[in-house]
Amino acid sequence: MGCLAAGASAQELTRDAGKLYAEFCATCHGANLEGGQGTSLIDDVWNRGDGSDEHLTRMITDGLADAGMPSFGAVLDAPRVRGLVVYLRERAVRAQEAHTDYAKPVEGMVVKGRAASFRIETVASGLGVPWSLAFLPGGDLLIAEREGALRLVRNGRLEPTPITGTPKVWAQGQGGLLVVEAHPDYARNGWIYLAFSDPGEKAGEAMTAVVRGRIRDGRWVDEEQIYRAPRGLYRTGGVHFGTRLVFAEGYLFFAIGERGTQDHAQDLGRPNGKIHRVHDDGRVPADNPFVNTPGALPTIWSYGHRNPQGLVARPGTAGAGFQLWETEHGPRGGDELNVVRRGANYGWPLITYGMNYNGTPITAETGRPGLEQPVLHWTPSIAVCGLAVYAGDQFPGWRGNLLIGSLQQQEMRRLVLDGDRVLEQEVLFRGIGRVRSVQVSTKGEVYVCLEGPGRVLRLVPVK
Ligand code: HEC
């Protein structure tokens, strides 16, 4: 904890941002931030600056002598001020959302988006938590259910019996069967990859693992291990497994969340809180960034990640290969969109735009030299989940855009990019279920996995 100028009584000062607001700000700015003697803090009108984090931080720290707003720099340390900024953001966004109409599509209804119109169509329903999909040549669709079953949709119909013989998964909390993905050369080699929470030797322990296998007559066969962490590094606790699988240029990238132990994200001797890179058969590439670092796990590609929930290879411009883009869950605030670079540190938990779930600060630091900044952060959090780059002919207006989902806000969003910058965000729909995955099929169709109740939708373009 930082030192407090106000001395002994300040030691007892709450760290909960909501309580700090009620104690120090509400008398002038209103219990609901609607304004009073001070101005409204939720109308997105700023008289004294640009509304940036820096502006809000300066206002709270220095006050406004001319207007009669006291300075709080002597009472509130930097982490508490940061917590207040996150709190103001949350309240402002929630207030704006209450006045916005979002499309809440049912089947048959046309959603008119800014760059395309569409309707939704149900592909499969009656599922548990559909975590991800794999599109196979010939039209078969595989669905990974978090509860552990690998399901098949054939000729438009969900087969009642799951594929048998798939790996035993640790299906508790956020853990379970997470990702199913077909090898890019599936038509020739038949490989299907699965990422899941792998039970450890001791009860309650698990870690994200990757295997591949083939499906023959409804059975999972020829299984090979692609990645398993050393058994001693498995963790108890049901949170932050990641993950997604991305094939690019012969490599396989996958992510493991920090498993609820923040500091592990900075420890190169641990698999959690990292993005990993292996060959498609699991071998470690000789040019991985930490292969020669003593004590480091050789599969690590990047680190300082909290809980990656989206990973995609974005085609480079002018034949420049690809860029790896990632979304990850922040704590309360600070969900991130990152461009993932070889060997780079994404900063968790040393820097973050978020605070703890209970409203107390984590740190005042949102950036530090040597630590990567996100392309974009969502504060308040939307619980960003799933990430796809749109390529295809069905939605020409979306070409090159990022499509993302949100669990908490139950949204699907479209992000317009210019190089490494996000120009625009459009909420395509909201409120029909937690969006677990957004994926584009090989034919350019957009599929969405929803939970509560578990179902898979397809977006159908409407002219
Ligand atoms: C004694 C009354 C008072 C208290 C207490 C107070 N403020 Fe203010 N605040 C004001 C006034 C008055 C203004 C100036 C409004 C104007 O004229 O633009 C202001 C301005 C601000 C601004 C800049 C708004 C803008 O339009 O640029 C922010 C941000 C702000 N206050 C946040 C806070 C926070 C957070 C707290 C609690 C830690 C707080 N204030 C406590 C009276 C108060």
mmCIF file of C-alpha atoms in Angstrom, residues 26-382:
data_model
loop_
_atom_site.group_PDB
_atom_site.id
_atom_site.type_symbol
_atom_site.label_atom_id
_atom_site.label_comp_id
_atom_site.label_asym_id
_atom_site.label_seq_id
_atom_site.Cartn_x
_atom_site.Cartn_y
_atom_site.Cartn_z
ATOM 1 C CA ALA A 26 -21.560 12.319 -3.421
ATOM 2 C CA THR A 27 -22.445 15.462 -1.453
ATOM 3 C CA CYS A 28 -21.509 17.631 -4.443
ATOM 4 C CA HIS A 29 -21.798 15.302 -7.455
ATOM 5 C CA GLY A 30 -24.916 13.423 -6.323
ATOM 6 C CA ALA A 31 -25.464 9.901 -5.005
ATOM 7 C CA ASN A 32 -25.950 8.701 -8.574
ATOM 8 C CA LEU A 33 -23.297 10.994 -10.055
ATOM 9 C CA GLU A 34 -26.087 13.023 -11.577
ATOM 10 C CA GLY A 35 -24.680 16.338 -10.353
ATOM 11 C CA GLY A 36 -25.572 18.956 -7.777
ATOM 12 C CA GLN A 37 -23.179 21.606 -6.568
ATOM 13 C CA GLY A 38 -20.653 19.830 -8.783
ATOM 14 C CA THR A 39 -21.443 18.778 -12.337
ATOM 15 C CA SER A 40 -22.815 15.448 -13.527
ATOM 16 C CA LEU A 41 -20.072 12.851 -13.919
ATOM 17 C CA ILE A 42 -22.146 10.507 -16.083
ATOM 18 C CA ASP A 43 -23.259 12.731 -18.983
ATOM 19 C CA ASP A 44 -19.935 12.577 -20.820
ATOM 20 C CA VAL A 45 -19.756 16.392 -20.811
ATOM 21 C CA TRP A 46 -16.430 17.654 -19.464
ATOM 22 C CA ASN A 47 -15.945 21.362 -18.779
ATOM 23 C CA ARG A 48 -12.493 21.196 -17.333
ATOM 24 C CA GLY A 49 -10.632 18.835 -19.616
ATOM 25 C CA ASP A 50 -10.992 16.079 -22.210
ATOM 26 C CA GLY A 51 -12.505 13.375 -20.001
ATOM 27 C CA SER A 52 -9.387 11.201 -20.281
ATOM 28 C CA ASP A 53 -8.079 9.143 -17.364
ATOM 29 C CA GLU A 54 -5.387 11.795 -16.891
ATOM 30 C CA HIS A 55 -7.992 14.544 -16.654
ATOM 31 C CA LEU A 56 -10.071 12.698 -14.050
ATOM 32 C CA THR A 57 -6.967 11.773 -12.055
ATOM 33 C CA ARG A 58 -5.812 15.400 -12.040
ATOM 34 C CA MET A 59 -9.227 16.718 -10.988
ATOM 35 C CA ILE A 60 -9.439 14.335 -8.028
ATOM 36 C CA THR A 61 -5.828 14.855 -6.971
ATOM 37 C CA ASP A 62 -5.593 18.649 -7.403
ATOM 38 C CA GLY A 63 -9.212 19.777 -7.114
ATOM 39 C CA LEU A 64 -10.499 23.053 -8.547
ATOM 40 C CA ALA A 65 -9.806 25.941 -6.242
ATOM 41 C CA ASP A 66 -11.760 28.392 -8.427
ATOM 42 C CA ALA A 67 -14.923 26.252 -8.405
ATOM 43 C CA GLY A 68 -14.755 25.025 -4.837
ATOM 44 C CA MET A 69 -13.834 21.420 -5.477
ATOM 45 C CA PRO A 70 -11.383 20.329 -2.800
ATOM 46 C CA SER A 71 -8.121 18.555 -3.651
ATOM 47 C CA PHE A 72 -7.920 14.941 -2.518
ATOM 48 C CA GLY A 73 -4.245 14.296 -3.225
ATOM 49 C CA ALA A 74 -3.389 14.481 0.469
ATOM 50 C CA VAL A 75 -6.173 12.103 1.505
ATOM 51 C CA LEU A 76 -6.305 9.525 -1.275
ATOM 52 C CA ASP A 77 -3.212 7.687 -2.456
ATOM 53 C CA ALA A 78 -2.686 7.024 -6.166
ATOM 54 C CA PRO A 79 -4.218 3.500 -6.170
ATOM 55 C CA ARG A 80 -7.406 4.808 -4.526
ATOM 56 C CA VAL A 81 -7.604 7.644 -7.056
ATOM 57 C CA ARG A 82 -7.210 5.054 -9.820
ATOM 58 C CA GLY A 83 -10.043 3.025 -8.284
ATOM 59 C CA LEU A 84 -12.255 6.120 -8.320
ATOM 60 C CA VAL A 85 -11.491 6.723 -11.997
ATOM 61 C CA VAL A 86 -12.528 3.127 -12.803
ATOM 62 C CA TYR A 87 -15.669 3.636 -10.723
ATOM 63 C CA LEU A 88 -16.578 6.875 -12.568
ATOM 64 C CA ARG A 89 -16.121 5.057 -15.872
ATOM 65 C CA GLU A 90 -18.364 2.193 -14.802
ATOM 66 C CA ARG A 91 -21.140 4.459 -13.674
ATOM 67 C CA ALA A 92 -20.935 6.672 -16.775
ATOM 68 C CA VAL A 93 -21.048 3.762 -19.231
ATOM 69 C CA ARG A 94 -23.888 2.025 -17.377
ATOM 70 C CA ALA A 95 -25.871 5.284 -17.336
ATOM 71 C CA GLN A 96 -25.402 5.773 -21.086
ATOM 72 C CA GLU A 97 -26.373 2.175 -21.789
ATOM 73 C CA ALA A 98 -29.635 2.628 -19.927
ATOM 74 C CA HIS A 99 -30.611 5.190 -22.575
ATOM 75 C CA THR A 100 -29.495 3.187 -25.600
ATOM 76 C CA ASP A 101 -31.589 0.722 -27.569
ATOM 77 C CA TYR A 102 -29.726 -2.382 -28.586
ATOM 78 C CA ALA A 103 -30.933 -4.970 -31.069
ATOM 79 C CA LYS A 104 -32.247 -8.018 -29.223
ATOM 80 C CA PRO A 105 -32.931 -10.358 -32.112
ATOM 81 C CA VAL A 106 -35.295 -13.302 -32.175
ATOM 82 C CA GLU A 107 -35.459 -15.619 -35.142
ATOM 83 C CA GLY A 108 -36.858 -13.947 -38.234
ATOM 84 C CA MET A 109 -36.173 -10.409 -37.053
ATOM 85 C CA VAL A 110 -33.891 -8.310 -39.254
ATOM 86 C CA VAL A 111 -31.096 -6.469 -37.479
ATOM 87 C CA LYS A 112 -30.002 -3.421 -39.430
ATOM 88 C CA GLY A 113 -26.333 -2.863 -38.643
ATOM 89 C CA ARG A 114 -24.214 0.052 -39.829
ATOM 90 C CA ALA A 115 -22.391 -1.984 -42.459
ATOM 91 C CA ALA A 116 -24.650 -5.021 -42.956
ATOM 92 C CA SER A 117 -28.096 -6.320 -42.098
ATOM 93 C CA PHE A 118 -28.668 -9.853 -40.861
ATOM 94 C CA ARG A 119 -31.013 -12.196 -39.090
ATOM 95 C CA ILE A 120 -30.205 -15.032 -36.717
ATOM 96 C CA GLU A 121 -30.804 -18.700 -37.372
ATOM 97 C CA THR A 122 -30.470 -21.512 -34.816
ATOM 98 C CA VAL A 123 -27.952 -24.188 -35.803
ATOM 99 C CA ALA A 124 -28.061 -26.261 -32.602
ATOM 100 C CA SER A 125 -29.832 -25.912 -29.267
ATOM 101 C CA GLY A 126 -30.245 -27.855 -26.043
ATOM 102 C CA LEU A 127 -26.505 -27.670 -25.368
ATOM 103 C CA GLY A 128 -24.622 -27.164 -22.112
ATOM 104 C CA VAL A 129 -22.037 -24.407 -22.540
ATOM 105 C CA PRO A 130 -20.932 -24.476 -26.182
ATOM 106 C CA TRP A 131 -17.367 -23.195 -25.866
ATOM 107 C CA SER A 132 -16.130 -23.371 -29.462
ATOM 108 C CA LEU A 133 -16.718 -24.791 -32.927
ATOM 109 C CA ALA A 134 -14.716 -26.468 -35.657
ATOM 110 C CA PHE A 135 -15.825 -26.358 -39.288
ATOM 111 C CA LEU A 136 -14.979 -29.459 -41.296
ATOM 112 C CA PRO A 137 -14.874 -29.763 -45.074
ATOM 113 C CA GLY A 138 -18.110 -31.305 -46.309
ATOM 114 C CA GLY A 139 -20.182 -29.264 -43.885
ATOM 115 C CA ASP A 140 -19.827 -31.145 -40.583
ATOM 116 C CA LEU A 141 -19.654 -28.916 -37.526
ATOM 117 C CA LEU A 142 -18.047 -29.949 -34.230
ATOM 118 C CA ILE A 143 -19.111 -28.323 -30.962
ATOM 119 C CA ALA A 144 -17.016 -28.467 -27.781
ATOM 120 C CA GLU A 145 -19.284 -28.396 -24.739
ATOM 121 C CA ARG A 146 -17.560 -27.249 -21.569
ATOM 122 C CA GLU A 147 -19.153 -30.107 -19.651
ATOM 123 C CA GLY A 148 -16.894 -32.426 -21.638
ATOM 124 C CA ALA A 149 -18.800 -33.660 -24.682
ATOM 125 C CA LEU A 150 -17.683 -33.221 -28.266
ATOM 126 C CA ARG A 151 -20.846 -32.945 -30.362
ATOM 127 C CA LEU A 152 -21.384 -33.273 -34.098
ATOM 128 C CA VAL A 153 -23.832 -31.403 -36.321
ATOM 129 C CA ARG A 154 -24.258 -33.327 -39.580
ATOM 130 C CA ASN A 155 -26.659 -32.420 -42.382
ATOM 131 C CA GLY A 156 -27.924 -29.594 -40.206
ATOM 132 C CA ARG A 157 -28.860 -31.923 -37.351
ATOM 133 C CA LEU A 158 -27.259 -32.238 -33.909
ATOM 134 C CA GLU A 159 -26.334 -35.896 -33.419
ATOM 135 C CA PRO A 160 -27.814 -37.112 -30.131
ATOM 136 C CA THR A 161 -24.705 -39.077 -29.121
ATOM 137 C CA PRO A 162 -21.419 -37.252 -28.500
ATOM 138 C CA ILE A 163 -18.151 -38.508 -29.978
ATOM 139 C CA THR A 164 -16.982 -41.304 -27.651
ATOM 140 C CA GLY A 165 -13.506 -41.739 -26.172
ATOM 141 C CA THR A 166 -12.556 -38.050 -25.925
ATOM 142 C CA PRO A 167 -10.183 -37.099 -23.084
ATOM 143 C CA LYS A 168 -11.407 -36.892 -19.513
ATOM 144 C CA VAL A 169 -11.709 -33.216 -18.621
ATOM 145 C CA TRP A 170 -11.827 -31.354 -15.303
ATOM 146 C CA ALA A 171 -15.284 -29.830 -15.752
ATOM 147 C CA GLN A 172 -15.664 -27.488 -12.789
ATOM 148 C CA GLY A 173 -15.886 -23.720 -12.479
ATOM 149 C CA GLN A 174 -14.527 -22.267 -15.700
ATOM 150 C CA GLY A 175 -12.764 -25.534 -16.542
ATOM 151 C CA GLY A 176 -13.765 -28.272 -18.942
ATOM 152 C CA LEU A 177 -13.597 -29.006 -22.647
ATOM 153 C CA LEU A 178 -12.793 -25.625 -24.149
ATOM 154 C CA VAL A 179 -11.554 -25.659 -27.731
ATOM 155 C CA VAL A 180 -12.038 -27.864 -30.754
ATOM 156 C CA GLU A 181 -10.172 -26.903 -33.888
ATOM 157 C CA ALA A 182 -9.393 -28.678 -37.146
ATOM 158 C CA HIS A 183 -5.852 -28.713 -38.523
ATOM 159 C CA PRO A 184 -5.581 -26.367 -41.543
ATOM 160 C CA ASP A 185 -4.685 -29.442 -43.612
ATOM 161 C CA TYR A 186 -7.485 -31.544 -42.098
ATOM 162 C CA ALA A 187 -8.708 -32.761 -45.499
ATOM 163 C CA ARG A 188 -5.393 -34.588 -45.935
ATOM 164 C CA ASN A 189 -4.410 -35.535 -42.358
ATOM 165 C CA GLY A 190 -7.717 -35.713 -40.426
ATOM 166 C CA TRP A 191 -6.287 -34.126 -37.258
ATOM 167 C CA ILE A 192 -8.668 -32.518 -34.774
ATOM 168 C CA TYR A 193 -7.184 -30.597 -31.845
ATOM 169 C CA LEU A 194 -8.747 -30.249 -28.409
ATOM 170 C CA ALA A 195 -7.764 -27.878 -25.592
ATOM 171 C CA PHE A 196 -9.195 -28.576 -22.161
ATOM 172 C CA SER A 197 -8.719 -28.488 -18.413
ATOM 173 C CA ASP A 198 -6.635 -31.565 -17.770
ATOM 174 C CA PRO A 199 -7.080 -33.199 -14.340
ATOM 175 C CA GLY A 200 -3.830 -33.440 -12.373
ATOM 176 C CA GLU A 201 -2.569 -36.289 -10.213
ATOM 177 C CA LYS A 202 -3.806 -34.708 -6.989
ATOM 178 C CA ALA A 203 -7.535 -34.159 -6.477
ATOM 179 C CA GLY A 204 -8.649 -30.693 -7.480
ATOM 180 C CA GLU A 205 -5.600 -29.908 -9.577
ATOM 181 C CA ALA A 206 -5.854 -29.091 -13.271
ATOM 182 C CA MET A 207 -4.076 -27.233 -16.060
ATOM 183 C CA THR A 208 -4.877 -26.421 -19.658
ATOM 184 C CA ALA A 209 -3.630 -29.129 -22.045
ATOM 185 C CA VAL A 210 -3.769 -29.739 -25.806
ATOM 186 C CA VAL A 211 -4.114 -33.054 -27.647
ATOM 187 C CA ARG A 212 -4.922 -34.061 -31.176
ATOM 188 C CA GLY A 213 -6.735 -37.079 -32.517
ATOM 189 C CA ARG A 214 -8.979 -38.274 -35.312
ATOM 190 C CA ILE A 215 -12.652 -39.120 -35.426
ATOM 191 C CA ARG A 216 -13.556 -42.454 -36.920
ATOM 192 C CA ASP A 217 -17.118 -43.840 -36.866
ATOM 193 C CA GLY A 218 -18.099 -41.500 -34.050
ATOM 194 C CA ARG A 219 -15.061 -42.420 -31.948
ATOM 195 C CA TRP A 220 -12.028 -40.356 -30.913
ATOM 196 C CA VAL A 221 -8.918 -42.319 -31.975
ATOM 197 C CA ASP A 222 -5.150 -41.914 -32.615
ATOM 198 C CA GLU A 223 -4.774 -39.450 -29.720
ATOM 199 C CA GLU A 224 -1.406 -37.713 -29.394
ATOM 200 C CA GLN A 225 -0.291 -35.279 -26.726
ATOM 201 C CA ILE A 226 0.563 -31.818 -28.062
ATOM 202 C CA TYR A 227 1.072 -29.990 -24.789
ATOM 203 C CA ARG A 228 0.907 -30.906 -21.140
ATOM 204 C CA ALA A 229 2.569 -28.817 -18.444
ATOM 205 C CA PRO A 230 4.923 -30.565 -15.996
ATOM 206 C CA ARG A 231 2.606 -32.241 -13.451
ATOM 207 C CA GLY A 232 4.111 -30.331 -10.536
ATOM 208 C CA LEU A 233 2.844 -27.082 -12.038
ATOM 209 C CA TYR A 234 -0.844 -28.032 -12.117
ATOM 210 C CA ARG A 235 -3.007 -25.775 -9.948
ATOM 211 C CA THR A 236 -6.122 -26.013 -7.825
ATOM 212 C CA GLY A 237 -8.933 -23.481 -8.326
ATOM 213 C CA GLY A 238 -11.585 -23.278 -10.997
ATOM 214 C CA VAL A 239 -10.662 -20.100 -12.835
ATOM 215 C CA HIS A 240 -8.641 -18.719 -15.756
ATOM 216 C CA PHE A 241 -7.747 -21.592 -18.049
ATOM 217 C CA GLY A 242 -7.795 -19.489 -21.251
ATOM 218 C CA THR A 243 -7.811 -20.521 -24.160
ATOM 219 C CA ARG A 244 -8.026 -20.612 -27.947
ATOM 220 C CA LEU A 245 -5.974 -22.442 -30.586
ATOM 221 C CA VAL A 246 -4.505 -20.684 -33.598
ATOM 222 C CA PHE A 247 -2.638 -22.322 -36.482
ATOM 223 C CA ALA A 248 -0.355 -20.014 -38.415
ATOM 224 C CA GLU A 249 2.583 -20.770 -40.695
ATOM 225 C CA GLY A 250 2.973 -24.307 -39.374
ATOM 226 C CA TYR A 251 2.890 -23.255 -35.737
ATOM 227 C CA LEU A 252 0.214 -23.725 -33.125
ATOM 228 C CA PHE A 253 -0.404 -20.919 -30.627
ATOM 229 C CA PHE A 254 -2.467 -21.424 -27.490
ATOM 230 C CA ALA A 255 -3.034 -19.538 -24.266
ATOM 231 C CA ILE A 256 -3.255 -20.473 -20.594
ATOM 232 C CA GLY A 257 -4.819 -18.059 -18.106
ATOM 233 C CA GLU A 258 -2.987 -17.348 -14.830
ATOM 234 C CA ARG A 259 -5.260 -19.764 -12.978
ATOM 235 C CA GLY A 260 -6.185 -17.149 -10.418
ATOM 236 C CA THR A 261 -2.623 -16.687 -9.157
ATOM 237 C CA GLN A 262 -1.727 -13.242 -10.455
ATOM 238 C CA ASP A 263 2.034 -13.317 -9.910
ATOM 239 C CA HIS A 264 2.432 -16.497 -11.938
ATOM 240 C CA ALA A 265 1.788 -14.451 -15.078
ATOM 241 C CA GLN A 266 5.261 -12.897 -14.580
ATOM 242 C CA ASP A 267 7.012 -16.206 -13.763
ATOM 243 C CA LEU A 268 8.603 -17.744 -16.867
ATOM 244 C CA GLY A 269 8.986 -21.026 -14.983
ATOM 245 C CA ARG A 270 5.229 -21.505 -14.998
ATOM 246 C CA PRO A 271 2.857 -22.218 -17.894
ATOM 247 C CA ASN A 272 -0.032 -20.102 -16.612
ATOM 248 C CA GLY A 273 -0.523 -16.487 -17.682
ATOM 249 C CA LYS A 274 1.239 -17.164 -20.991
ATOM 250 C CA ILE A 275 0.725 -17.619 -24.693
ATOM 251 C CA HIS A 276 2.625 -20.638 -25.991
ATOM 252 C CA ARG A 277 3.918 -21.589 -29.415
ATOM 253 C CA VAL A 278 4.672 -25.116 -30.577
ATOM 254 C CA HIS A 279 4.900 -26.917 -33.901
ATOM 255 C CA ASP A 280 1.628 -28.544 -34.950
ATOM 256 C CA ASP A 281 2.929 -31.869 -33.579
ATOM 257 C CA GLY A 282 3.902 -30.366 -30.224
ATOM 258 C CA ARG A 283 7.668 -30.015 -30.774
ATOM 259 C CA VAL A 284 9.218 -26.843 -29.393
ATOM 260 C CA PRO A 285 10.371 -24.447 -32.123
ATOM 261 C CA ALA A 286 14.099 -23.758 -31.827
ATOM 262 C CA ASP A 287 13.529 -20.016 -32.277
ATOM 263 C CA ASN A 288 11.033 -19.573 -29.425
ATOM 264 C CA PRO A 289 12.038 -16.520 -27.347
ATOM 265 C CA PHE A 290 12.924 -18.245 -24.070
ATOM 266 C CA VAL A 291 14.464 -21.532 -25.211
ATOM 267 C CA ASN A 292 17.857 -20.408 -23.896
ATOM 268 C CA THR A 293 16.608 -18.694 -20.727
ATOM 269 C CA PRO A 294 17.513 -20.766 -17.650
ATOM 270 C CA GLY A 295 14.404 -21.862 -15.738
ATOM 271 C CA ALA A 296 11.972 -20.685 -18.416
ATOM 272 C CA LEU A 297 9.485 -23.028 -20.074
ATOM 273 C CA PRO A 298 10.567 -23.241 -23.720
ATOM 274 C CA THR A 299 7.068 -23.131 -25.203
ATOM 275 C CA ILE A 300 6.393 -19.590 -23.920
ATOM 276 C CA TRP A 301 5.824 -16.991 -26.640
ATOM 277 C CA SER A 302 4.557 -14.061 -24.528
ATOM 278 C CA TYR A 303 3.673 -13.498 -20.866
ATOM 279 C CA GLY A 304 1.970 -11.218 -18.350
ATOM 280 C CA HIS A 305 -1.511 -12.312 -19.500
ATOM 281 C CA ARG A 306 -4.445 -12.639 -17.115
ATOM 282 C CA ASN A 307 -7.032 -14.798 -18.864
ATOM 283 C CA PRO A 308 -6.927 -14.897 -22.680
ATOM 284 C CA GLN A 309 -10.345 -15.667 -24.168
ATOM 285 C CA GLY A 310 -9.745 -14.780 -27.799
ATOM 286 C CA LEU A 311 -6.790 -15.453 -30.099
ATOM 287 C CA VAL A 312 -6.638 -15.040 -33.842
ATOM 288 C CA ALA A 313 -4.115 -14.683 -36.672
ATOM 289 C CA ARG A 314 -4.837 -11.473 -38.531
ATOM 290 C CA PRO A 315 -3.475 -11.565 -42.068
ATOM 291 C CA GLY A 316 -0.676 -9.049 -42.502
ATOM 292 C CA THR A 317 -0.754 -6.285 -45.045
ATOM 293 C CA ALA A 318 1.341 -6.511 -48.228
ATOM 294 C CA GLY A 319 2.279 -10.146 -47.648
ATOM 295 C CA ALA A 320 3.752 -9.371 -44.219
ATOM 296 C CA GLY A 321 2.767 -12.721 -42.707
ATOM 297 C CA PHE A 322 0.334 -12.451 -39.848
ATOM 298 C CA GLN A 323 -0.196 -10.688 -36.555
ATOM 299 C CA LEU A 324 -1.436 -12.522 -33.496
ATOM 300 C CA TRP A 325 -4.312 -10.639 -31.844
ATOM 301 C CA GLU A 326 -5.664 -11.539 -28.449
ATOM 302 C CA THR A 327 -8.470 -10.552 -26.080
ATOM 303 C CA GLU A 328 -8.264 -11.189 -22.350
ATOM 304 C CA HIS A 329 -10.333 -10.654 -19.256
ATOM 305 C CA GLY A 330 -9.178 -7.931 -16.916
ATOM 306 C CA PRO A 331 -10.381 -7.889 -13.326
ATOM 307 C CA ARG A 332 -13.117 -5.235 -12.743
ATOM 308 C CA GLY A 333 -12.214 -3.003 -15.675
ATOM 309 C CA GLY A 334 -9.242 -3.460 -17.950
ATOM 310 C CA ASP A 335 -10.390 -6.126 -20.406
ATOM 311 C CA GLU A 336 -7.785 -5.953 -23.162
ATOM 312 C CA LEU A 337 -7.300 -6.271 -26.905
ATOM 313 C CA ASN A 338 -3.616 -6.908 -27.610
ATOM 314 C CA VAL A 339 -1.315 -7.475 -30.536
ATOM 315 C CA VAL A 340 0.885 -10.284 -29.270
ATOM 316 C CA ARG A 341 4.576 -9.950 -30.033
ATOM 317 C CA ARG A 342 7.362 -12.481 -29.603
ATOM 318 C CA GLY A 343 8.790 -12.510 -26.078
ATOM 319 C CA ALA A 344 6.777 -9.492 -24.930
ATOM 320 C CA ASN A 345 5.383 -8.896 -21.435
ATOM 321 C CA TYR A 346 1.746 -7.761 -21.277
ATOM 322 C CA GLY A 347 2.094 -6.539 -17.726
ATOM 323 C CA TRP A 348 -0.428 -8.369 -15.556
ATOM 324 C CA PRO A 349 -0.527 -7.777 -12.582
ATOM 325 C CA LEU A 350 2.161 -5.065 -12.526
ATOM 326 C CA ILE A 351 0.002 -2.758 -14.646
ATOM 327 C CA THR A 352 -3.730 -2.853 -15.334
ATOM 328 C CA TYR A 353 -6.597 -0.527 -16.158
ATOM 329 C CA GLY A 354 -8.855 -2.430 -13.793
ATOM 330 C CA MET A 355 -9.396 -2.849 -10.064
ATOM 331 C CA ASN A 356 -10.376 -5.773 -7.838
ATOM 332 C CA TYR A 357 -13.917 -7.152 -8.020
ATOM 333 C CA ASN A 358 -14.623 -5.785 -4.534
ATOM 334 C CA GLY A 359 -13.861 -2.244 -5.690
ATOM 335 C CA THR A 360 -10.432 -1.970 -4.078
ATOM 336 C CA PRO A 361 -7.486 -0.882 -6.216
ATOM 337 C CA ILE A 362 -4.815 -3.236 -7.558
ATOM 338 C CA THR A 363 -2.329 -0.566 -8.562
ATOM 339 C CA ALA A 364 -2.325 3.001 -9.824
ATOM 340 C CA GLU A 365 -0.010 1.977 -12.650
ATOM 341 C CA THR A 366 -1.587 1.549 -16.063
ATOM 342 C CA GLY A 367 1.684 1.602 -17.977
ATOM 343 C CA ARG A 368 5.385 1.093 -17.464
ATOM 344 C CA PRO A 369 8.356 1.114 -19.844
ATOM 345 C CA GLY A 370 9.092 -2.381 -21.084
ATOM 346 C CA LEU A 371 5.509 -3.574 -20.575
ATOM 347 C CA GLU A 372 3.105 -3.708 -23.515
ATOM 348 C CA GLN A 373 0.041 -1.491 -23.761
ATOM 349 C CA PRO A 374 -3.230 -2.912 -25.085
ATOM 350 C CA VAL A 375 -4.547 -1.676 -28.430
ATOM 351 C CA LEU A 376 -7.769 -1.037 -26.556
ATOM 352 C CA HIS A 377 -9.113 -1.682 -23.082
ATOM 353 C CA TRP A 378 -12.710 -1.982 -21.972
ATOM 354 C CA THR A 379 -13.233 -0.205 -18.662
ATOM 355 C CA PRO A 380 -15.785 -1.114 -17.404
ATOM 356 C CA SER A 381 -15.253 -4.719 -18.406
ATOM 357 C CA ILE A 382 -17.551 -6.410 -20.855
#
